[in-house]
Coordinates of C-alpha atoms (C1' of nucleotides) in Angstrom, one line a residue:
Chain A
M1 CA 25.4 39.8 -1.4
D2 CA 25.3 43.4 -1.8
Q3 CA 24.1 44.9 1.4
K4 CA 22.0 47.6 -0.8
T5 CA 19.9 44.7 -2.4
L6 CA 19.3 42.6 0.7
T7 CA 15.6 42.0 0.2
L8 CA 13.2 41.2 3.0
E9 CA 10.9 37.6 1.6
R10 CA 7.9 35.7 3.3
I11 CA 9.2 32.8 4.5
E12 CA 7.3 30.5 2.3
T13 CA 8.5 26.7 3.9
A14 CA 8.7 25.4 7.3
P15 CA 12.1 23.4 8.1
Q16 CA 11.7 20.2 7.5
T17 CA 9.8 17.7 10.5
L18 CA 11.8 14.1 11.4
R19 CA 8.9 12.8 9.4
D20 CA 10.1 14.3 6.4
I21 CA 13.1 13.2 6.3
V22 CA 11.9 9.6 7.3
Q23 CA 9.3 9.8 5.4
T24 CA 11.8 10.6 2.1
K25 CA 14.4 8.2 3.8
M26 CA 11.8 5.6 4.0
R27 CA 10.3 5.9 0.2
D28 CA 13.8 6.0 -1.3
A29 CA 15.0 2.9 0.5
I30 CA 11.1 1.1 -1.3
M31 CA 11.9 2.5 -4.6
S32 CA 15.5 1.7 -4.7
G33 CA 15.2 -2.2 -3.6
H34 CA 16.7 -1.5 -0.1
F35 CA 13.8 -2.9 1.1
A36 CA 11.8 -5.7 -1.5
P37 CA 9.0 -6.4 -2.4
G38 CA 7.1 -8.1 0.8
E39 CA 9.2 -7.6 3.0
R40 CA 7.4 -6.8 6.3
L41 CA 8.2 -3.1 7.5
V42 CA 8.2 -4.2 11.9
E43 CA 8.0 -0.9 14.2
R44 CA 9.8 -1.1 16.4
P45 CA 13.3 -2.2 14.2
L46 CA 12.9 0.8 11.8
C47 CA 12.4 2.7 15.3
E48 CA 15.8 1.4 15.6
Q49 CA 17.6 1.6 12.8
L50 CA 15.9 5.1 12.4
G51 CA 16.8 7.0 15.7
V52 CA 12.8 8.0 16.1
S53 CA 10.4 6.9 18.0
R54 CA 7.5 4.8 16.1
T55 CA 5.0 8.1 16.6
V56 CA 7.4 8.8 13.4
V57 CA 7.4 5.2 12.0
R58 CA 3.8 4.8 11.9
E59 CA 3.0 8.8 10.4
T60 CA 5.2 7.6 7.4
I61 CA 4.3 4.0 6.8
R62 CA 0.5 5.4 6.5
Y63 CA 1.8 8.4 4.3
L64 CA 3.9 5.6 2.0
E65 CA 0.1 3.2 2.3
A66 CA -1.9 6.1 1.2
E67 CA 1.1 6.9 -2.2
G68 CA 1.0 2.8 -2.9
L69 CA 4.5 1.9 -2.0
V70 CA 3.4 -0.5 1.2
E71 CA 0.3 -2.5 2.0
T72 CA -1.0 -3.7 4.9
I73 CA -2.4 -6.9 5.3
S74 CA -3.9 -9.1 7.6
H75 CA -1.9 -10.9 10.3
K76 CA 1.1 -9.5 9.0
G77 CA 1.3 -5.8 9.1
P78 CA 2.6 -3.3 6.9
I79 CA 4.8 -5.4 4.2
V80 CA 6.6 -2.8 1.1
A81 CA 3.5 -3.9 -1.5
T82 CA 4.4 -6.3 -4.5
L83 CA 3.8 -6.2 -8.3
N84 CA 2.7 -8.2 -10.6
W85 CA 3.0 -7.7 -14.0
S86 CA -0.8 -7.4 -14.8
Q87 CA -0.5 -4.1 -12.5
A88 CA 3.4 -3.5 -14.0
K89 CA 1.5 -3.3 -17.9
Q90 CA -1.5 -1.2 -16.9
I91 CA 1.2 1.2 -15.1
Y92 CA 3.0 1.7 -18.5
D93 CA -0.5 1.6 -19.9
I94 CA -1.6 5.3 -18.1
R95 CA 2.0 6.3 -18.4
R96 CA 1.7 6.2 -21.4
Q97 CA -1.4 8.1 -22.1
L98 CA -0.8 10.7 -19.6
E99 CA 3.2 10.9 -21.0
S100 CA 2.3 11.4 -24.8
A101 CA -0.4 14.5 -23.2
A102 CA 2.0 15.8 -21.7
A103 CA 4.8 15.9 -24.4
E104 CA 2.3 17.0 -27.3
A105 CA 0.9 19.6 -25.0
A106 CA 4.9 20.5 -24.4
A107 CA 5.9 20.6 -28.1
K108 CA 2.3 22.7 -28.9
A109 CA 3.8 25.5 -26.1
S110 CA 7.1 25.1 -26.7
T111 CA 10.1 28.3 -26.4
P112 CA 13.0 29.3 -27.0
A113 CA 14.2 29.3 -23.4
F114 CA 12.6 26.0 -22.5
E115 CA 14.4 24.1 -25.5
A116 CA 17.2 25.0 -23.9
D117 CA 16.2 23.4 -20.3
L118 CA 15.4 20.8 -22.1
R119 CA 18.7 20.5 -23.7
A120 CA 20.4 21.1 -20.6
A121 CA 18.3 18.0 -18.9
L122 CA 19.8 15.9 -21.8
A123 CA 23.2 16.5 -21.6
Q124 CA 23.0 16.3 -17.9
L125 CA 21.0 12.6 -18.4
D126 CA 23.3 12.0 -21.2
E127 CA 27.0 12.6 -18.5
A128 CA 24.9 10.3 -15.9
M129 CA 24.2 7.7 -17.7
R130 CA 28.4 7.8 -18.4
A131 CA 28.6 7.9 -14.8
Q132 CA 26.0 4.7 -14.2
D133 CA 25.4 6.1 -11.5
W134 CA 21.5 5.0 -10.7
S135 CA 20.1 7.1 -8.7
V136 CA 21.9 10.0 -10.4
I137 CA 20.3 8.3 -13.6
F138 CA 17.1 8.6 -12.2
A139 CA 17.0 12.0 -10.8
A140 CA 18.6 13.4 -14.4
A141 CA 15.4 11.3 -15.7
T142 CA 12.6 12.5 -13.2
A143 CA 13.9 16.5 -14.1
F144 CA 13.8 15.0 -18.0
Y145 CA 9.8 14.3 -17.6
E146 CA 9.5 17.2 -14.7
R147 CA 10.0 20.0 -17.4
I148 CA 8.6 18.7 -20.1
F149 CA 5.1 18.3 -17.7
A150 CA 5.7 21.7 -16.3
Q151 CA 5.7 23.2 -19.9
A152 CA 2.8 21.2 -20.2
G153 CA 0.8 22.7 -17.6
H154 CA 0.1 18.9 -16.4
T155 CA 1.4 19.3 -13.4
V156 CA -1.5 16.8 -11.6
A157 CA 0.1 14.4 -14.4
W158 CA 2.9 15.1 -13.5
E159 CA 1.7 14.0 -9.6
I160 CA 0.6 11.1 -10.4
V161 CA 3.3 9.9 -12.7
Q162 CA 5.9 10.3 -9.5
R163 CA 3.6 7.8 -7.5
L164 CA 3.2 5.1 -10.7
N165 CA 6.6 5.5 -11.0
G166 CA 7.5 5.0 -6.7
R167 CA 5.2 1.9 -7.4
I168 CA 7.5 0.8 -10.7
S169 CA 10.8 2.1 -9.5
R170 CA 12.6 -1.5 -9.6
L171 CA 11.8 -2.5 -12.4
R172 CA 12.9 0.8 -13.7
A173 CA 15.9 0.3 -11.8
L174 CA 16.2 -3.9 -13.4
T175 CA 15.2 -2.5 -17.3
L176 CA 18.2 0.6 -17.1
S177 CA 20.4 -2.1 -16.5
A178 CA 18.9 -4.5 -19.2
K179 CA 21.9 -5.1 -21.8
D180 CA 19.2 -5.8 -24.5
R181 CA 17.1 -2.7 -25.6
S182 CA 17.3 -2.2 -29.5
T183 CA 17.2 1.6 -28.7
S184 CA 18.6 2.9 -24.9
G185 CA 16.8 4.9 -22.7
L186 CA 18.5 7.7 -23.6
A187 CA 18.0 7.4 -27.8
H188 CA 14.5 7.8 -26.7
M189 CA 14.3 10.7 -24.8
S190 CA 16.7 12.3 -27.2
A191 CA 13.8 11.5 -29.4
I192 CA 10.8 12.6 -27.3
A193 CA 13.1 16.4 -26.6
D194 CA 13.7 16.6 -30.9
A195 CA 10.3 16.0 -31.5
V196 CA 9.0 18.4 -28.5
I197 CA 12.0 21.0 -29.8
R198 CA 10.9 20.9 -33.4
K199 CA 6.9 21.3 -32.0
D200 CA 6.2 18.4 -33.6
P201 CA 3.2 16.9 -31.2
R202 CA 2.2 14.0 -33.5
D203 CA 6.1 12.5 -32.9
A204 CA 6.3 13.5 -30.2
R205 CA 3.5 11.4 -28.4
A206 CA 4.8 9.0 -31.0
A207 CA 8.2 8.6 -29.4
V208 CA 6.7 8.9 -26.2
K209 CA 4.8 5.9 -26.9
A210 CA 8.0 4.1 -28.3
H211 CA 9.6 4.7 -25.1
I212 CA 6.9 3.0 -23.1
K213 CA 6.3 0.2 -24.9
E214 CA 9.9 -0.7 -25.2
A215 CA 10.6 0.0 -21.1
A216 CA 7.0 -2.2 -20.4
K217 CA 8.4 -4.7 -22.6
I218 CA 11.7 -5.4 -20.2
A219 CA 10.3 -5.2 -17.3
Q220 CA 8.1 -7.7 -18.6
A221 CA 10.7 -10.4 -19.2
V222 CA 12.1 -8.8 -16.1
L223 CA 8.8 -10.2 -14.0
A224 CA 8.6 -13.3 -16.3
Q225 CA 12.4 -14.3 -14.7
E226 CA 11.7 -13.3 -11.3
K227 CA 9.1 -15.9 -11.3
R228 CA 10.6 -18.7 -12.6
N229 CA 13.6 -17.9 -10.2
D230 CA 11.3 -18.4 -7.3
Chain B
M1 CA -28.1 -21.6 6.8
D2 CA -28.5 -25.1 5.9
Q3 CA -25.9 -27.0 8.5
K4 CA -25.1 -29.1 5.9
T5 CA -23.4 -26.8 3.8
L6 CA -21.7 -25.0 6.2
T7 CA -18.0 -24.2 5.3
L8 CA -14.9 -23.2 7.3
E9 CA -13.1 -20.4 4.9
R10 CA -9.9 -18.8 5.8
I11 CA -10.2 -15.4 7.4
E12 CA -9.2 -12.6 4.7
T13 CA -10.0 -9.5 6.1
A14 CA -8.7 -7.7 9.6
P15 CA -11.2 -6.6 12.4
Q16 CA -11.7 -3.3 11.0
T17 CA -9.7 -0.5 13.6
L18 CA -10.8 2.9 14.4
R19 CA -8.0 4.6 12.4
D20 CA -10.3 2.7 9.3
I21 CA -12.8 4.0 11.0
V22 CA -12.1 7.8 11.1
Q23 CA -10.5 7.6 7.9
T24 CA -13.6 7.1 6.4
K25 CA -15.7 9.3 8.1
M26 CA -13.1 12.3 7.3
R27 CA -12.9 11.6 4.0
D28 CA -16.4 12.0 3.5
A29 CA -16.8 14.5 5.2
I30 CA -14.3 16.2 3.4
M31 CA -16.0 15.4 0.2
S32 CA -19.2 16.1 1.3
G33 CA -18.2 19.0 1.7
H34 CA -18.7 19.3 5.4
F35 CA -15.2 20.8 6.2
A36 CA -14.6 23.6 3.1
P37 CA -11.5 23.9 1.0
G38 CA -9.3 25.6 3.4
E39 CA -10.7 25.3 6.8
R40 CA -8.3 24.0 9.4
L41 CA -8.3 20.5 10.6
V42 CA -7.2 20.9 14.2
E43 CA -6.4 18.8 16.3
R44 CA -8.2 18.2 20.0
P45 CA -11.4 20.4 18.6
L46 CA -11.2 16.6 15.9
C47 CA -10.2 14.3 18.9
E48 CA -13.1 16.0 20.8
Q49 CA -15.2 15.4 18.2
L50 CA -14.5 12.0 17.5
G51 CA -13.9 11.0 20.3
V52 CA -10.5 9.4 19.6
S53 CA -7.0 10.2 20.7
R54 CA -4.7 12.6 18.2
T55 CA -2.8 9.3 17.4
V56 CA -5.5 8.0 15.2
V57 CA -6.3 11.6 14.1
R58 CA -3.0 12.2 13.0
E59 CA -2.0 9.0 11.2
T60 CA -5.8 9.5 9.5
I61 CA -4.7 13.2 8.5
R62 CA -1.2 11.8 6.9
Y63 CA -2.7 9.7 5.0
L64 CA -5.9 11.7 3.4
E65 CA -2.5 14.4 3.0
A66 CA -1.2 11.6 0.3
E67 CA -4.9 11.1 -1.0
G68 CA -4.3 15.2 -2.1
L69 CA -7.8 15.9 -0.2
V70 CA -6.1 17.5 2.8
E71 CA -2.4 19.9 2.8
T72 CA -0.4 21.0 5.3
I73 CA 0.5 24.8 5.1
S74 CA 3.3 26.6 6.1
H75 CA 2.0 28.8 9.5
K76 CA -1.3 27.2 9.3
G77 CA -0.8 22.6 9.8
P78 CA -3.2 20.7 8.2
I79 CA -6.4 22.6 6.0
V80 CA -8.6 21.1 3.5
A81 CA -7.1 21.0 -0.2
T82 CA -8.8 23.7 -2.0
L83 CA -9.1 23.6 -5.9
N84 CA -8.9 26.4 -8.2
W85 CA -9.7 25.8 -12.1
S86 CA -6.5 24.8 -13.8
Q87 CA -6.5 22.0 -11.6
A88 CA -9.5 20.9 -11.9
K89 CA -9.7 20.8 -15.6
Q90 CA -6.6 18.5 -15.3
I91 CA -8.5 16.5 -13.4
Y92 CA -11.3 16.3 -15.9
D93 CA -8.7 16.0 -18.7
I94 CA -6.9 12.6 -16.8
R95 CA -10.1 11.0 -15.7
R96 CA -11.2 12.2 -19.9
Q97 CA -8.0 9.5 -20.8
L98 CA -8.9 6.7 -18.6
E99 CA -12.2 6.4 -18.5
S100 CA -12.4 6.7 -22.4
A101 CA -9.6 4.1 -22.4
A102 CA -11.6 1.9 -19.4
A103 CA -15.4 2.6 -21.5
E104 CA -13.5 1.1 -24.4
A105 CA -11.6 -1.5 -23.4
A106 CA -15.6 -2.7 -21.4
A107 CA -16.7 -2.4 -24.7
K108 CA -14.1 -5.0 -26.1
A109 CA -14.3 -7.3 -23.4
S110 CA -18.0 -6.7 -23.0
T111 CA -20.3 -10.1 -22.3
P112 CA -24.0 -10.9 -21.6
A113 CA -23.6 -11.3 -18.1
F114 CA -21.3 -7.9 -18.1
E115 CA -24.0 -6.6 -19.7
A116 CA -27.0 -7.7 -17.6
D117 CA -24.9 -5.8 -14.1
L118 CA -24.5 -2.9 -16.2
R119 CA -28.1 -2.9 -17.0
A120 CA -29.2 -3.3 -13.2
A121 CA -26.3 -0.5 -12.1
L122 CA -28.0 1.9 -14.1
A123 CA -31.5 0.9 -13.1
Q124 CA -29.9 1.6 -10.1
L125 CA -28.7 5.7 -11.1
D126 CA -32.3 6.0 -12.4
E127 CA -33.6 5.4 -8.9
A128 CA -30.9 7.2 -7.0
M129 CA -31.9 10.3 -8.8
R130 CA -35.4 10.7 -8.6
A131 CA -35.0 10.1 -5.1
Q132 CA -32.8 13.0 -5.5
D133 CA -30.5 12.4 -2.3
W134 CA -26.6 13.4 -3.3
S135 CA -24.7 10.6 -1.1
V136 CA -27.0 7.8 -3.1
I137 CA -26.0 8.9 -6.0
F138 CA -22.6 9.4 -6.0
A139 CA -22.2 5.7 -4.8
A140 CA -24.5 4.9 -7.9
A141 CA -22.4 6.7 -10.1
T142 CA -19.0 5.2 -8.5
A143 CA -20.3 1.2 -8.8
F144 CA -22.0 1.8 -12.4
Y145 CA -18.1 3.3 -13.2
E146 CA -16.1 0.7 -11.0
R147 CA -17.7 -1.9 -13.5
I148 CA -16.7 -0.2 -16.1
F149 CA -12.7 -0.2 -14.7
A150 CA -13.3 -3.9 -13.4
Q151 CA -14.6 -5.0 -16.6
A152 CA -11.8 -3.6 -18.4
G153 CA -9.3 -4.8 -16.0
H154 CA -8.5 -1.5 -15.7
T155 CA -7.6 -1.1 -11.6
V156 CA -4.6 0.9 -11.4
A157 CA -6.6 3.5 -13.5
W158 CA -9.6 3.3 -11.3
E159 CA -8.0 3.6 -8.1
I160 CA -6.4 6.6 -9.6
V161 CA -9.9 8.2 -10.9
Q162 CA -11.5 7.2 -7.5
R163 CA -8.3 9.8 -6.0
L164 CA -9.1 12.2 -8.7
N165 CA -12.5 12.2 -8.1
G166 CA -12.5 13.0 -4.5
R167 CA -10.4 15.8 -4.9
I168 CA -13.5 17.0 -7.2
S169 CA -16.2 15.8 -5.2
R170 CA -17.8 19.3 -3.9
L171 CA -17.5 20.2 -7.5
R172 CA -18.7 17.2 -8.4
A173 CA -21.9 17.6 -6.4
L174 CA -22.5 21.4 -7.3
T175 CA -22.5 20.3 -10.7
L176 CA -25.2 17.5 -9.9
S177 CA -27.5 19.9 -8.9
A178 CA -26.7 21.9 -11.5
K179 CA -30.1 22.7 -13.8
D180 CA -28.8 23.9 -16.7
R181 CA -27.8 20.4 -18.2
S182 CA -28.0 20.2 -21.9
T183 CA -28.3 16.6 -21.4
S184 CA -28.6 14.8 -18.0
G185 CA -25.9 13.3 -16.2
L186 CA -27.4 10.3 -16.3
A187 CA -28.5 10.3 -20.5
H188 CA -24.7 10.4 -20.6
M189 CA -24.4 6.7 -18.6
S190 CA -26.8 5.7 -20.2
A191 CA -25.3 6.3 -23.9
I192 CA -21.9 5.3 -22.3
A193 CA -23.7 1.9 -21.2
D194 CA -25.5 1.5 -24.6
A195 CA -22.1 1.8 -26.4
V196 CA -20.1 -0.4 -24.2
I197 CA -22.8 -2.9 -24.5
R198 CA -23.3 -2.7 -28.4
K199 CA -19.6 -3.7 -27.6
D200 CA -18.8 -0.1 -30.3
P201 CA -15.2 0.8 -28.2
R202 CA -15.7 3.9 -30.4
D203 CA -19.3 5.1 -29.3
A204 CA -18.2 4.0 -26.1
R205 CA -14.6 6.7 -26.1
A206 CA -17.1 9.5 -27.5
A207 CA -19.8 9.1 -25.1
V208 CA -17.1 9.5 -21.9
K209 CA -15.7 12.6 -23.3
A210 CA -19.0 13.7 -24.2
H211 CA -20.1 13.3 -20.3
I212 CA -16.8 14.4 -18.9
K213 CA -16.5 17.6 -21.3
E214 CA -20.3 18.5 -19.9
A215 CA -19.6 18.2 -16.0
A216 CA -16.1 19.9 -16.8
K217 CA -18.0 23.4 -18.5
I218 CA -20.6 23.4 -15.2
A219 CA -17.7 22.3 -13.4
Q220 CA -15.8 25.7 -14.9
A221 CA -19.4 27.9 -14.3
V222 CA -19.5 27.3 -10.4
L223 CA -15.9 27.8 -10.2
A224 CA -15.9 31.1 -11.7
Q225 CA -19.2 31.8 -9.4
E226 CA -17.6 31.2 -6.5
K227 CA -14.7 33.6 -7.7
R228 CA -17.2 36.1 -7.9
N229 CA -18.6 35.2 -4.9
D230 CA -15.5 35.5 -3.2
Chain C
dT1 C1' -3.9 55.9 19.8
dG2 C1' 0.2 53.2 17.9
dT3 C1' 3.9 50.5 19.7
dT4 C1' 6.1 47.2 22.6
dG5 C1' 6.4 44.3 25.9
dT6 C1' 5.2 40.1 27.9
dA7 C1' 1.7 36.2 30.0
dA8 C1' -1.3 33.2 28.2
dT9 C1' -3.4 29.9 25.4
dA10 C1' -2.9 26.6 20.8
dT11 C1' -1.1 23.7 18.5
dG12 C1' 2.1 20.2 16.3
dG13 C1' 5.8 17.3 16.9
dT14 C1' 7.2 13.7 18.9
dA15 C1' 8.7 10.3 22.8
dT16 C1' 6.9 6.4 25.6
dA17 C1' 3.5 4.0 28.3
dC18 C1' -0.3 0.6 27.9
dC19 C1' -3.0 -3.5 26.3
dA20 C1' -4.9 -6.7 23.7
dT21 C1' -3.6 -10.2 20.0
dC22 C1' -1.0 -12.9 17.8
dA23 C1' 3.0 -15.8 16.2
dT24 C1' 6.5 -18.9 18.9
dA25 C1' 9.0 -22.1 21.6
dC26 C1' 8.6 -26.3 24.4
dA27 C1' 6.9 -29.4 27.6
dA28 C1' 3.6 -33.0 28.5
dA29 C1' 0.7 -36.4 27.1
dT30 C1' -1.3 -39.5 24.2
Chain D
dA1 C1' 5.6 -39.2 16.0
dT2 C1' 1.5 -36.3 16.9
dT3 C1' -1.6 -33.4 19.6
dT4 C1' -2.3 -30.0 22.9
dG5 C1' -1.4 -26.9 26.4
dT6 C1' 0.8 -23.1 28.1
dA7 C1' 4.3 -19.7 28.9
dT8 C1' 6.4 -16.3 26.6
dG9 C1' 7.7 -12.9 23.0
dA10 C1' 6.5 -9.7 19.8
dT11 C1' 4.2 -6.7 17.3
dG12 C1' 0.8 -3.0 16.0
dG13 C1' -3.7 -0.5 18.0
dT14 C1' -4.4 3.4 20.8
dA15 C1' -4.0 6.7 25.1
dT16 C1' -1.6 10.4 26.8
dA17 C1' 2.7 13.4 28.4
dC18 C1' 6.5 16.8 27.1
dC19 C1' 8.0 20.6 25.0
dA20 C1' 9.0 23.6 22.0
dT21 C1' 6.9 27.0 19.2
dA22 C1' 3.4 30.0 17.4
dT23 C1' -1.0 33.3 18.3
dT24 C1' -3.5 35.9 21.0
dA25 C1' -4.2 39.0 24.5
dC26 C1' -3.6 42.6 27.3
dA27 C1' -1.2 46.0 29.8
dA28 C1' 2.5 49.2 29.9
dC29 C1' 4.4 53.3 27.7
dA30 C1' 4.9 56.8 24.5

DNA sequence: TGTTGTAATATGGTATACCATCATACAAAT
DNA sequence: ATTTGTATGATGGTATACCATATTACAACA
């Protein structure tokens, strides 16, 4: 950096605590299916595996419990939250409401800079899908939606959608690899981006609805299949 | 109890932990304004006041943090979450979407038993408002909405609405005591109940929207007034 | 009066000890 | 073979110790 342009700014972020790190790891492990729904989260083995004390693990479990990723069951202790179709369906319904409202608002508030940003996000998603790396696809899809919610000013809704997506992330991973999609996820998101970029709130809503409808359908089939396999 | 009808059933609920109790107390203290937005939640004084160890307080703070009632700020530690109008407005918007969807679904799924239940809930709310006891009113309003969400089958949305209401409970308390309501909260809820009982989904949606619209308007005025007083 | 250095205090992060309760394994009795 | 009693291990709940860092108070110096 050119010395003459060095600036001193306020330190806004604190260094990460062990708890921050463990929380992220545990959340990712649950969302990616490393810990299966219903699996017990026993403190001492987790401490040994992660190399931290029970305080850090317990505080992490409390937080994930409030996020809905962990349940504390009588006579069982903490387990990875399970999800049935009724709950999943409700989650898709809520997503449809919040995401379509955000897409509509983003279409109304679209700017050239935002449009370029959204195109870039879509290109990244395309690349991620070619690579077929699940976690990269997830990150790209999240970035895509984050931009839409931010442009819409729907930051609170985005927090909610992220939490809900955390709870169905296993389903999302399974629907992603499903071959029986009539329209790919990428095509759905392209349609959403197109409508937003064209400043067409009605089409943006419709595109989101179509996307969610198909994702929910595949998720239902996946859950039904699992039920047969049990 | 008649000895001959004694039954032995499975024990479904575990005894309450200290953490459960403290969590409820802390949540109520925040929601009722005992702890003001921005106020620091310092561990050791809380431990002394509640007569518990730091483990219990820390785990409680982690949970409330995930609920959005507490924020951890750099160089400051945990504080009671603050709320600006932009956030409050978004919360009212989301409530409008989820509550109107629930009222619509409840109107479609209404039964005589449910209608009697809803009428009873409304009567309890009326009584609570006559008593002018804020916590009783809150409990009655919560029970009213809980029934609607349950009848609609929107249990996940209910969890979300409860969380959001927790974040704006201070505003709700202030709007409740506001005298400049053109229509009282009770009248709004009566309108909602009427529409649901008449099995009129459209009117149920409209009644919810009217209610939320007015509540949001008063909340905005309250926040604006607070800004002036700062 | 303003600045700097330093000691004391406060605070959150993290580890660990202790305990009560529950689950499991196994022996003894029927 | 089944039931019962008991010992052992596992587990979550809770308390407390220790530490590093940040904040505050105050003295010394210019």
